[in-house]
Amino acid sequence: MRHQRWFTPWVLVIPALTWLLVFNLWPSVNTVILSFTNAKPLGGGTFVGLKNFETLLHDEQLRWALLNSVIYMVVCLPFLTVLPLLLAVLVEKKLPGITFFRTAFYTPVVASAVVVALIWQWILDDRGLVNGLAEKLGVISGPLPFLSDQWLLLLSAISLTIWKGLGYYMIIYLAALGNVGRELHEAAAVDGAGPLRRFVHVTIPGVRGTMILISILISVSALRVFSELFILSGGKGGPGGRDNSVVMLIQQYSQGFEGNLGYASALSIVLFFVTVVPMLVLARINRRGAEA
Amino acid sequence: MRRRRPAVVAMLAAAALTLAGCGLGSEDSGGSGGAKPTVDANAQVTGEVSFQTWALKPKFTSYVEGVIKAFEAKYPGTKVTWLDQPGDGYDKKVLSQASAGQLPDVTNLPPDFALSLAKQNMLLDVAAADPKIKDEYVEGGVQAYQYQGMDGTFGYPWYLNTDIDYWNATKFAAAGLDVKNPPKTFDELLAAAKTMHDKTGGKEYLMSRLPGIGDFTNAGVKILSDDGKKFVFNTPEAAALLDKYRDAYKAGYMPRDILTNEYLGNSKLFTQGKVAWTTGGGNAIQDFNKDNPSLKGKVVPSPALDTPPLYVQGLSVSAKTKNQAAAIALARFVTNAENQAAFAKIVNIFPSTKASASDPYFSKSDGTPESDAKVLAFESLAKAKVLQPPVISGATNDFIGQQISLAIAGKISSQAALDAAVAKANQLLTQ
């Protein structure tokens, strides 16, 4: 009989615990601390209480950024939840050449967000592919301001995100569809259900858990969008900075020697709460669905 | 268990706030006297010293190594360690060095970088150890390293540059404009832009940039209050300037995508032959010809509109250097007239030393457009000024640019844009 000392388990978890405290917990705590100060990258800074949060309340840029982030989420969520499922159902069939289509849909996922956004910039520019073709065909008389109009720029970035995300979520659905019992489809077919009814009553309930997971992933990604808007707007957040996302604002405020780390930290805390809310809502929906 | 949660949260918050109080240093007053040297110009120069430059390798390796060798020969017993940082992300590199207390002894810093470091007492007041600085370097160069509310000079001016105007002769001819008599003021530029637009059916553009703080300065608008503690550029004159830009934009005299605010947009568009005017340094003409050979012979330089901008690079000395005498001597040696003149002959910049003013290399043209542009830029330096105060940070500049583009797009009035820009700039200045 070997006696295990009381501290043995603690000794074993110390490396992992240290890692967690230093690289996960401390940065988060430090962000909270900084949000109550006017600290700058080179030091200095004093405790300013809730001043940063008061400033946030009157920050018009933040209002636009939050609106953009919410619009991003609201538009991306249905498209990226439903379209990849339809695609997955299409490419799930074992047909000749189906691998080509699976690969084609997945290609944008492999490309870096920066490269993809740059390509789209060339496509959507005033002198770009879309405007050039549309003008040649006589569809438009002058170029459409995809990259210089506040709402068109946001729409372009959303389109890019949807296009890039389709393949990624399609793969997740493909894995989930593999777990939907074939016998369920066969039983439904025997009962006279057509393809559409089988999709609604067999496929969708079968991948409901995956749909919730994907919804959470999309919501978080959409609220934290950066690359697409940053590159399509040339890093400036569109005309008047009205196409900024919250992450872009954080980047703008924290950059350079005179970066305002306190205010950027306060923005990070706002982003944290804004991101947590839809996650909690979707988790609750999932729990209710599971209990039903 | 549940009832305990608020107490735990409160304890954590209290701990965090206590930490916040303990963990931060005292607020920088912004009106410091800077770090004063403990040596004078006659101190013995010996020992090791580190020297950091910005993107000079590999193009100028032999030049820098030659200067270092000459310094070590002049001061036996010295050893210079040269570090060169890449062009991209230099501000982040310097920031991390400064935060870690590892700033090299002598560092190439533009005035806006130096200001932030000087405010934290991280740079030496070199004029205190070397009073001759204001006699030997041009006034604009020295002033670039002197800041409102701070006592001292926080860098040796190393080299200078300015912008001149470049015009596309072919596009001028197509619009019936005389490229030998290009616009000299902003109003003349607007008139020429209208002519170009009208004569080419809106297919050609002259202007392709948004205004900025430098344009306000050029229009006689005061940017900062006398004590340097408040932005005051929301004046009717500044609003009138924005109105002119807005009207020009609305009339189609500028490409619509200037609102995307892409970096160096006008220079790129000029190089691509899409617009007829850009500003650039004295050597820009060579870049145009290299990047787009079809422009060769079609680019005509002329002096900048109104007051030319002054761009300064300098060498600052770390306050933490363990070898002040050698660091100051090295900064002085690298920036002396002889070394600057040699540098200016291998790269198109201009010396900041008064002794270089009479050098015929800079003041006499050989008749080529490239040489004309160089001489034009050199002559412009005499009246060039720093048009944008270094106190304007990146975030402030971004916000001002955003408000300006809103005004140009006609989304808000020019005055409202300026008021918002000034309010935000002041808020960021005092934070």
XYZ file of C-alpha atoms in Angstrom:
723
model
C 0.000 0.000 0.000
C 1.541 3.257 -1.095
C 0.314 6.396 0.635
C -0.308 9.191 -1.749
C 0.595 12.582 -0.245
C -2.172 15.210 -0.378
C -0.123 17.547 -2.553
C 0.799 15.007 -5.253
C -2.135 15.897 -7.550
C -1.375 19.599 -7.105
C 2.259 19.093 -8.076
C 1.097 17.328 -11.218
C -1.243 20.116 -12.271
C 1.139 22.986 -11.450
C 2.641 23.246 -14.984
C -0.768 23.360 -16.645
C -2.156 25.662 -13.960
C 0.802 28.028 -14.306
C 0.321 28.137 -18.076
C -3.378 28.847 -17.620
C -2.813 31.605 -15.070
C 0.017 33.340 -16.936
C -1.258 33.113 -20.500
C -5.051 32.953 -20.119
C -6.250 34.375 -16.847
C -3.709 37.159 -16.248
C -4.160 38.870 -19.650
C -7.914 38.891 -19.066
C -7.554 40.284 -15.544
C -5.012 42.806 -16.800
C -7.442 43.959 -19.494
C -10.026 44.643 -16.786
C -7.422 46.518 -14.727
C -6.264 48.585 -17.707
C -9.830 49.546 -18.579
C -9.939 51.654 -15.405
C -6.746 53.540 -16.320
C -5.409 55.847 -19.019
C -2.302 53.701 -19.570
C -0.200 54.057 -22.719
C 2.234 51.572 -24.270
C 5.260 53.323 -22.827
C 3.949 53.255 -19.278
C 2.597 56.078 -17.233
C -1.119 56.219 -16.772
C -3.245 56.543 -13.681
C -6.484 55.174 -12.324
C -9.387 57.053 -13.931
C -12.312 55.098 -12.517
C -15.210 54.684 -14.926
C -14.120 57.504 -17.238
C -13.344 55.168 -20.153
C -16.772 53.570 -19.859
C -18.460 56.988 -19.667
C -16.604 57.963 -22.843
C -17.806 54.742 -24.479
C -21.415 55.729 -23.874
C -20.971 58.873 -25.977
C -18.677 57.369 -28.596
C -20.395 57.637 -31.953
C -17.731 55.445 -33.559
C -18.549 52.639 -31.133
C -22.258 52.958 -31.921
C -21.511 52.496 -35.627
C -19.118 49.629 -34.895
C -21.677 47.827 -32.734
C -24.368 48.350 -35.362
C -22.037 46.979 -38.046
C -21.138 43.975 -35.899
C -24.800 43.228 -35.164
C -25.786 43.615 -38.843
C -22.881 41.341 -39.723
C -24.126 38.709 -37.309
C -27.805 39.003 -38.251
C -27.063 38.660 -41.984
C -24.357 36.012 -41.729
C -26.198 33.799 -39.244
C -29.085 32.558 -41.456
C -26.973 32.370 -44.627
C -24.092 30.518 -43.053
C -26.346 28.213 -41.063
C -28.638 27.148 -43.915
C -26.606 27.415 -47.151
C -23.748 25.139 -46.028
C -26.318 22.529 -44.956
C -27.927 22.601 -48.409
C -24.487 22.366 -49.997
C -23.538 19.474 -47.722
C -26.733 17.623 -48.659
C -25.889 18.176 -52.356
C -22.259 17.064 -52.181
C -22.991 14.177 -49.797
C -24.347 12.119 -52.702
C -21.887 9.665 -54.165
C -21.908 10.790 -57.778
C -19.109 10.789 -60.361
C -16.997 13.959 -60.014
C -18.534 14.982 -56.685
C -15.044 15.275 -55.162
C -14.358 18.147 -57.551
C -17.334 20.092 -56.210
C -16.428 19.360 -52.587
C -12.908 20.652 -53.245
C -14.175 23.687 -55.148
C -16.488 24.720 -52.311
C -13.718 24.213 -49.759
C -10.970 26.118 -51.646
C -11.850 29.623 -50.302
C -11.476 28.273 -46.759
C -7.867 27.273 -47.393
C -6.933 30.673 -48.838
C -5.798 33.237 -46.280
C -8.375 35.885 -45.343
C -5.923 38.587 -46.374
C -5.355 37.121 -49.844
C -9.075 36.569 -50.367
C -9.933 40.093 -49.249
C -7.282 41.554 -51.575
C -8.693 39.589 -54.511
C -12.169 40.850 -53.683
C -10.789 44.377 -53.463
C -9.618 44.054 -57.061
C -12.943 42.548 -58.073
C -15.072 45.249 -56.408
C -12.907 48.301 -57.045
C -14.357 51.167 -59.106
C -12.117 49.976 -61.927
C -12.452 46.329 -60.931
C -13.875 43.246 -62.564
C -17.524 43.627 -61.523
C -17.838 47.291 -62.442
C -15.816 46.777 -65.624
C -18.023 43.907 -66.822
C -21.262 45.622 -65.820
C -20.237 48.797 -67.644
C -19.176 46.823 -70.741
C -22.542 45.064 -70.782
C -24.299 48.409 -70.353
C -25.978 47.327 -67.105
C -24.670 50.425 -65.282
C -23.605 53.840 -66.554
C -21.069 54.538 -63.801
C -19.201 52.289 -61.373
C -21.037 51.098 -58.263
C -19.180 52.299 -55.148
C -18.712 48.881 -53.563
C -15.688 50.035 -51.562
C -16.498 53.698 -50.969
C -20.152 53.605 -49.924
C -20.804 52.873 -46.275
C -23.519 50.236 -46.758
C -22.186 48.690 -49.968
C -18.806 48.221 -48.317
C -20.439 46.457 -45.361
C -22.485 44.322 -47.740
C -19.350 43.458 -49.753
C -17.533 42.380 -46.596
C -20.524 40.281 -45.489
C -20.680 38.640 -48.925
C -16.994 37.830 -48.706
C -17.425 36.289 -45.260
C -20.366 34.177 -46.425
C -18.509 33.043 -49.566
C -15.426 32.134 -47.540
C -17.381 30.407 -44.763
C -19.611 28.196 -46.929
C -17.039 25.454 -47.463
C -15.898 25.412 -43.858
C -19.352 24.882 -42.385
C -20.259 22.512 -45.237
C -17.499 20.155 -44.062
C -18.834 20.251 -40.487
C -22.342 19.455 -41.763
C -20.980 16.650 -43.932
C -19.555 15.006 -40.820
C -22.875 15.484 -39.008
C -24.908 14.116 -41.928
C -22.873 10.928 -41.739
C -24.393 10.344 -38.309
C -28.017 10.689 -39.469
C -29.284 7.116 -39.726
C -30.008 5.932 -43.265
C -32.822 3.760 -41.860
C -34.667 6.916 -40.748
C -34.672 8.205 -44.329
C -35.768 4.804 -45.594
C -38.603 4.614 -43.045
C -39.765 8.115 -43.967
C -39.635 7.213 -47.663
C -41.712 4.071 -47.022
C -44.270 6.296 -45.239
C -44.476 8.367 -48.417
C -42.309 11.363 -47.454
C -40.732 13.143 -50.427
C -37.210 14.570 -50.474
C -38.299 17.928 -49.039
C -40.248 16.404 -46.150
C -37.390 14.018 -45.427
C -35.030 16.993 -45.323
C -37.283 18.940 -42.944
C -38.321 16.068 -40.680
C -35.267 13.794 -40.760
C -32.157 15.679 -41.836
C -32.659 18.940 -39.922
C -33.545 17.263 -36.571
C -30.570 14.954 -37.107
C -28.097 17.844 -37.383
C -29.822 20.208 -34.923
C -26.962 20.058 -32.418
C -24.456 20.844 -35.166
C -26.643 23.743 -36.350
C -26.596 25.250 -32.865
C -22.821 24.829 -32.651
C -22.383 26.434 -36.074
C -24.724 29.267 -35.101
C -22.584 29.992 -32.034
C -19.383 29.876 -34.081
C -20.847 32.202 -36.728
C -22.187 34.657 -34.141
C -18.839 34.942 -32.378
C -16.894 35.230 -35.648
C -19.290 37.823 -37.047
C -19.160 39.988 -33.936
C -15.369 39.790 -33.953
C -14.925 40.410 -37.681
C -11.711 42.200 -38.637
C -9.800 41.058 -41.738
C -12.528 41.477 -44.331
C -13.571 44.974 -43.259
C -9.994 46.069 -42.584
C -8.691 45.128 -46.012
C -11.713 46.120 -48.089
C -11.720 49.541 -46.386
C -7.973 50.041 -46.777
C -7.594 49.840 -43.000
C -9.616 53.011 -42.452
C -13.059 51.612 -41.703
C -14.761 53.025 -44.782
C -15.993 56.565 -45.327
C -15.902 58.403 -42.021
C -14.876 55.243 -40.205
C -18.500 54.128 -40.268
C -17.614 50.635 -41.438
C -15.422 49.898 -38.445
C -16.038 46.765 -36.459
C -15.407 46.766 -32.695
C -12.146 44.847 -33.205
C -10.974 47.454 -35.722
C -11.693 50.195 -33.191
C -9.664 48.336 -30.568
C -6.788 48.093 -33.033
C -7.024 51.783 -33.944
C -7.034 52.975 -30.340
C -4.208 50.760 -29.173
C -1.781 51.357 -32.038
C 1.401 53.401 -31.919
C 3.394 55.121 -29.212
C 0.404 57.129 -28.007
C -2.009 54.200 -28.096
C -4.750 54.481 -25.506
C -4.572 51.068 -23.854
C -7.126 51.980 -21.210
C -9.821 52.873 -23.689
C -8.948 49.939 -25.955
C -9.309 47.621 -22.934
C -12.705 49.112 -22.129
C -13.732 48.422 -25.733
C -12.502 44.838 -25.348
C -14.741 44.369 -22.313
C -17.735 45.695 -24.271
C -16.895 43.255 -27.076
C -16.668 40.408 -24.561
C -20.175 41.051 -23.245
C -21.602 41.635 -26.709
C -20.145 38.287 -27.790
C -21.291 36.353 -24.734
C -24.987 37.329 -25.073
C -25.772 35.483 -28.344
C -23.749 32.512 -27.129
C -25.893 32.253 -23.997
C -29.109 32.673 -26.000
C -28.144 29.924 -28.459
C -26.981 27.635 -25.666
C -30.350 28.105 -23.956
C -32.214 27.316 -27.185
C -30.117 24.182 -27.516
C -30.870 23.123 -23.929
C -34.610 23.682 -24.374
C -34.550 21.747 -27.637
C -32.751 18.859 -25.964
C -35.283 18.807 -23.094
C -38.269 18.872 -25.474
C -23.226 28.833 -2.823
C -25.154 31.241 -5.052
C -25.396 33.884 -2.358
C -21.624 33.955 -2.101
C -21.087 34.848 -5.756
C -21.619 38.605 -5.524
C -19.193 38.743 -2.621
C -16.554 36.848 -4.586
C -17.039 39.128 -7.584
C -16.794 42.187 -5.364
C -13.598 40.861 -3.784
C -12.091 40.173 -7.209
C -13.062 43.629 -8.428
C -11.588 45.230 -5.320
C -8.390 43.243 -5.797
C -8.232 44.275 -9.435
C -8.726 47.921 -8.588
C -6.124 47.739 -5.859
C -3.726 46.186 -8.326
C -4.562 48.933 -10.764
C -3.609 51.494 -8.193
C -0.382 49.715 -7.342
C 0.722 48.564 -10.727
C 0.879 51.798 -12.592
C 3.419 54.507 -12.498
C 2.717 58.125 -11.984
C 1.049 60.114 -14.708
C 3.384 61.763 -17.119
C 3.074 65.472 -16.767
C 3.735 66.181 -20.390
C 5.729 69.240 -19.405
C 8.946 67.548 -18.402
C 12.369 68.939 -18.908
C 13.504 65.691 -20.497
C 16.504 63.644 -19.414
C 19.600 65.796 -18.993
C 23.029 64.430 -19.890
C 25.672 64.085 -17.222
C 28.535 64.659 -19.653
C 29.499 67.589 -21.839
C 30.914 67.842 -25.334
C 34.469 67.556 -24.028
C 34.019 64.237 -22.228
C 36.342 61.423 -23.268
C 34.851 59.206 -25.981
C 35.582 55.518 -25.532
C 33.851 52.151 -24.995
C 30.967 50.341 -26.658
C 27.908 51.950 -28.157
C 24.917 50.524 -30.075
C 23.490 52.245 -33.158
C 20.081 51.451 -34.656
C 18.971 52.437 -38.155
C 15.749 51.958 -40.069
C 15.795 49.810 -43.224
C 19.274 50.741 -44.472
C 20.442 47.154 -45.050
C 21.412 45.848 -47.573
C 21.292 48.889 -49.886
C 23.427 51.160 -47.721
C 25.421 48.616 -45.742
C 28.785 49.684 -47.111
C 28.052 53.372 -46.456
C 27.011 52.804 -42.830
C 29.906 50.426 -42.191
C 32.271 53.029 -43.640
C 30.925 55.717 -41.314
C 31.249 53.362 -38.323
C 34.837 52.482 -39.268
C 35.698 56.160 -39.576
C 34.163 56.844 -36.158
C 36.091 54.009 -34.518
C 39.290 55.292 -36.151
C 38.648 58.833 -34.958
C 37.934 57.674 -31.414
C 40.285 54.778 -30.593
C 38.867 52.477 -27.962
C 35.297 52.767 -29.224
C 33.278 49.908 -30.665
C 29.978 50.455 -32.468
C 27.396 47.661 -32.700
C 25.114 48.377 -35.647
C 21.503 47.117 -35.662
C 19.242 47.670 -38.635
C 15.501 47.090 -38.383
C 13.201 46.307 -41.320
C 11.004 49.059 -42.723
C 7.687 47.509 -41.727
C 6.706 47.619 -38.081
C 9.579 49.850 -36.993
C 7.319 51.727 -34.580
C 6.333 48.443 -32.905
C 9.983 47.414 -32.657
C 11.039 50.709 -31.045
C 8.013 50.553 -28.767
C 8.926 47.085 -27.538
C 12.579 48.092 -27.065
C 11.577 51.176 -25.102
C 9.042 49.260 -22.973
C 11.681 46.673 -22.122
C 14.259 49.375 -21.317
C 16.440 48.144 -24.180
C 16.504 51.126 -26.498
C 19.844 51.208 -28.350
C 22.259 54.001 -27.364
C 21.721 55.881 -30.642
C 18.499 55.326 -32.557
C 17.064 56.705 -35.787
C 13.739 58.241 -34.734
C 11.440 60.569 -36.659
C 10.188 63.507 -34.535
C 6.808 61.950 -33.693
C 8.420 58.758 -32.362
C 10.956 60.819 -30.423
C 8.215 62.933 -28.833
C 6.549 59.923 -27.209
C 9.871 58.663 -25.852
C 10.971 62.111 -24.697
C 7.705 62.530 -22.780
C 8.647 59.431 -20.789
C 12.182 60.775 -20.127
C 13.661 58.035 -22.306
C 15.752 60.350 -24.482
C 18.625 62.685 -23.685
C 18.421 66.403 -24.267
C 21.379 66.438 -26.661
C 21.513 70.249 -26.830
C 22.368 70.332 -23.129
C 25.562 68.375 -23.824
C 26.184 69.891 -27.237
C 25.132 73.566 -27.384
C 26.605 73.949 -30.907
C 23.729 71.932 -32.335
C 21.665 75.001 -33.230
C 24.614 76.668 -34.958
C 25.508 73.718 -37.146
C 22.131 72.301 -38.180
C 19.317 74.009 -40.044
C 16.703 75.594 -37.834
C 13.757 73.502 -39.087
C 15.662 70.292 -38.420
C 16.540 71.208 -34.846
C 13.058 72.572 -34.129
C 11.546 69.276 -35.227
C 13.086 67.717 -32.087
C 11.969 70.502 -29.742
C 8.456 70.108 -28.395
C 5.909 72.479 -26.939
C 5.867 72.268 -23.168
C 9.179 70.410 -23.012
C 12.603 71.852 -22.427
C 15.303 70.364 -24.638
C 16.286 69.051 -28.058
C 15.773 65.306 -28.315
C 17.618 64.397 -31.457
C 20.240 65.395 -33.994
C 18.575 66.104 -37.331
C 20.026 63.556 -39.733
C 18.504 64.193 -43.123
C 15.645 66.169 -44.593
C 13.196 65.862 -47.399
C 10.270 67.752 -48.789
C 7.622 67.362 -51.442
C 7.390 69.041 -54.791
C 4.655 68.754 -57.386
C 4.716 66.467 -60.405
C 2.451 66.930 -63.415
C 1.634 64.639 -66.325
C 2.392 66.692 -69.466
C 0.326 64.473 -71.790
C -2.817 64.849 -69.712
C -2.234 68.585 -69.422
C -1.994 68.878 -73.199
C -5.152 66.774 -73.676
C -7.046 69.208 -71.457
C -5.563 72.281 -73.125
C -3.577 73.195 -70.016
C -0.031 74.541 -70.075
C 2.264 72.212 -68.138
C 4.996 74.877 -68.206
C 2.700 77.063 -66.150
C 1.205 74.638 -63.606
C -0.976 75.654 -60.635
C 0.888 77.429 -57.826
C -1.884 77.673 -55.259
C -4.752 75.474 -54.165
C -7.316 77.688 -55.889
C -5.391 77.470 -59.175
C -5.278 73.692 -58.702
C -9.064 73.577 -58.338
C -9.522 75.656 -61.477
C -7.175 73.346 -63.413
C -9.013 70.277 -62.054
C -12.295 71.695 -63.347
C -10.773 72.396 -66.766
C -9.351 68.890 -66.993
C -12.687 67.358 -66.015
C -14.719 69.493 -68.404
C -12.366 69.197 -71.387
C -12.064 65.405 -71.166
C -15.710 64.661 -70.478
C -14.924 63.618 -66.907
C -12.522 60.894 -68.038
C -9.341 62.479 -66.662
C -8.563 63.596 -63.133
C -6.042 66.085 -61.835
C -6.600 65.798 -58.073
C -6.809 62.520 -56.190
C -6.258 63.106 -52.495
C -8.188 64.166 -49.423
C -7.008 67.174 -47.435
C -5.303 66.712 -44.088
C -3.842 68.730 -41.250
C -0.985 69.882 -43.503
C -3.492 71.485 -45.869
C -5.115 73.357 -42.982
C -1.693 74.649 -41.918
C -1.080 75.735 -45.500
C -4.394 77.569 -45.533
C -3.224 79.592 -42.517
C -5.345 77.669 -40.011
C -3.906 77.409 -36.509
C -3.769 73.756 -35.494
C -2.805 73.964 -31.812
C -3.273 76.608 -29.140
C -0.160 78.602 -28.195
C 0.513 76.443 -25.148
C 0.183 73.284 -27.276
C -2.494 71.835 -25.005
C -5.558 72.161 -27.228
C -6.471 71.612 -30.861
C -8.139 74.663 -32.383
C -8.386 73.936 -36.109
C -12.210 73.969 -36.261
C -12.218 77.451 -37.773
C -14.347 78.915 -40.574
C -11.229 79.005 -42.802
C -10.701 75.261 -42.360
C -14.415 74.653 -43.028
C -14.178 76.766 -46.188
C -11.265 74.640 -47.411
C -13.236 71.446 -46.779
C -16.225 72.954 -48.602
C -14.022 73.497 -51.668
C -12.880 69.878 -51.574
C -16.440 68.660 -51.066
C -17.680 70.660 -54.055
C -14.806 69.380 -56.198
C -15.557 65.804 -55.162
C -19.275 66.237 -55.835
C -18.562 67.724 -59.251
C -16.481 64.653 -60.138
C -13.082 66.358 -60.213
C -11.605 63.574 -58.071
C -11.894 59.766 -58.305
C -14.661 58.532 -56.039
C -12.503 55.902 -54.349
C -10.290 58.466 -52.602
C -12.744 57.993 -49.732
C -11.296 54.564 -49.136
C -8.255 56.496 -47.992
C -5.703 54.098 -49.382
C -2.133 54.904 -48.472
C -0.243 56.813 -51.171
C -3.290 56.678 -53.388
C -2.423 59.763 -55.382
C 1.153 58.628 -55.945
C 0.011 55.192 -57.109
C -2.663 56.631 -59.379
C -0.140 59.044 -60.875
C 2.330 56.228 -61.478
C -0.430 54.240 -63.168
C -1.132 57.237 -65.400
C -4.645 57.652 -64.013
C -4.292 61.153 -62.578
C -2.289 64.173 -63.704
C -0.900 65.466 -60.388
C 0.887 64.123 -57.358
C 3.319 65.305 -54.745
C 6.544 63.473 -54.013
C 10.143 63.821 -52.873
C 12.960 65.084 -55.068
C 13.673 61.541 -56.233
C 10.074 60.495 -56.970
C 10.505 61.132 -60.689
C 12.968 58.238 -60.870
C 10.409 55.941 -59.245
C 7.712 57.032 -61.708
C 10.003 56.282 -64.642
C 11.082 52.940 -63.177
C 7.592 51.760 -62.219
C 5.954 53.009 -65.411
C 8.476 53.584 -68.236
C 5.715 55.073 -70.404
C 5.835 58.159 -68.161
C 9.461 58.870 -69.092
C 9.767 62.366 -70.482
C 6.151 63.204 -69.621
C 6.598 64.162 -65.956
C 7.200 67.828 -65.198
C 8.239 68.937 -61.699
C 7.377 72.268 -60.082
C 7.554 73.730 -56.552
C 4.938 72.553 -54.050
C 1.734 74.533 -53.717
C 1.933 77.134 -50.952
C 4.374 76.095 -48.167
C 6.265 72.858 -48.807
C 6.177 70.210 -46.070
C 9.378 69.431 -44.169
C 10.153 65.783 -43.385
C 12.903 65.159 -40.877
C 14.763 62.078 -39.748
C 17.104 62.238 -36.792
C 19.277 60.350 -34.350
C 18.274 60.345 -30.709
C 20.318 59.236 -27.714
C 18.809 56.925 -25.103
C 18.613 58.363 -21.589
C 19.626 54.927 -20.315
C 22.851 54.737 -22.289
C 25.778 53.658 -20.147
C 28.120 55.530 -22.440
C 26.707 59.012 -22.935
C 29.895 60.547 -24.302
C 30.322 57.929 -27.029
C 26.611 57.911 -27.879
C 26.471 61.690 -28.292
C 29.719 61.676 -30.267
C 28.398 58.946 -32.591
C 25.083 60.742 -33.232
C 27.016 63.911 -33.955
C 29.536 62.133 -36.190
C 26.934 60.311 -38.306
C 25.033 63.557 -38.840
C 28.012 65.812 -39.584
C 28.152 67.687 -42.882
C 30.698 65.395 -44.490
C 28.849 62.161 -43.721
C 25.465 63.597 -44.614
C 26.733 64.923 -47.940
C 28.195 61.503 -48.778
C 24.889 59.859 -47.832
C 22.857 62.333 -49.875
C 24.887 61.445 -52.950
C 23.883 57.783 -52.807
C 20.242 58.298 -51.842
C 17.977 61.213 -52.657
C 17.782 63.029 -49.358
C 19.114 66.405 -48.264
C 21.584 67.188 -45.475
C 20.398 68.970 -42.353
C 23.736 70.733 -41.812
C 24.097 74.416 -42.620
C 27.516 73.754 -44.176
C 25.870 71.711 -46.961
C 23.818 74.625 -48.273
C 26.560 75.758 -50.639
C 27.287 72.293 -52.056
C 26.751 72.609 -55.847
C 25.656 68.952 -56.006
C 22.332 69.985 -54.491
C 21.984 73.467 -55.928
C 22.971 73.017 -59.600
C 20.976 71.017 -62.148
C 22.511 69.144 -65.062
C 19.398 69.873 -67.105
C 17.673 66.489 -66.808
C 14.156 66.385 -65.298
C 15.538 64.188 -62.474
C 18.198 66.739 -61.620
C 15.742 69.623 -61.983
C 13.451 67.903 -59.479
C 16.317 67.392 -57.019
C 17.402 71.057 -57.187
C 13.784 72.189 -56.949
C 13.307 70.119 -53.797
C 16.565 71.416 -52.319
C 15.537 75.020 -52.952
C 12.109 74.311 -51.444
C 13.734 73.231 -48.176
C 14.555 76.863 -47.390
C 10.875 77.668 -46.847
C 9.639 74.170 -45.925
C 7.888 73.721 -42.576
C 6.666 70.806 -40.492
C 2.986 71.109 -41.415
C 1.618 68.466 -39.028
C 2.519 68.761 -35.329
C 4.134 65.538 -34.021
C 1.673 65.538 -31.122
C -0.978 64.170 -33.511
C -1.053 60.446 -32.783
C -2.085 57.667 -35.146
C -5.565 57.336 -33.632
C -6.059 61.112 -33.740
C -4.940 61.260 -37.360
C -7.285 58.397 -38.264
C -10.250 60.107 -36.638
C -9.514 63.453 -38.284
C -9.229 61.677 -41.646
C -12.550 59.924 -41.070
C -14.340 63.170 -40.246
C -12.803 64.863 -43.273
C -13.981 62.075 -45.553
C -17.518 62.352 -44.089
C -17.494 66.057 -44.912
C -16.147 65.461 -48.434
C -18.799 62.794 -49.032
C -21.401 65.378 -47.996
C -22.686 63.244 -45.114
C -22.129 65.991 -42.539
C -21.266 69.687 -42.777
C -17.623 70.713 -42.864
C -17.974 72.618 -39.603
C -19.596 69.639 -37.869
C -16.774 67.391 -39.098
C -14.132 69.782 -37.798
C -15.896 70.223 -34.458
C -16.093 66.450 -34.002
C -12.446 66.062 -35.045
C -11.253 68.735 -32.611
C -13.356 67.360 -29.740
C -11.981 63.852 -30.244
C -8.412 65.060 -30.798
C -8.542 67.040 -27.547
C -9.987 64.070 -25.706
C -7.164 61.842 -26.972
C -4.581 64.522 -26.201
C -5.574 64.751 -22.555
C -5.993 60.997 -21.970
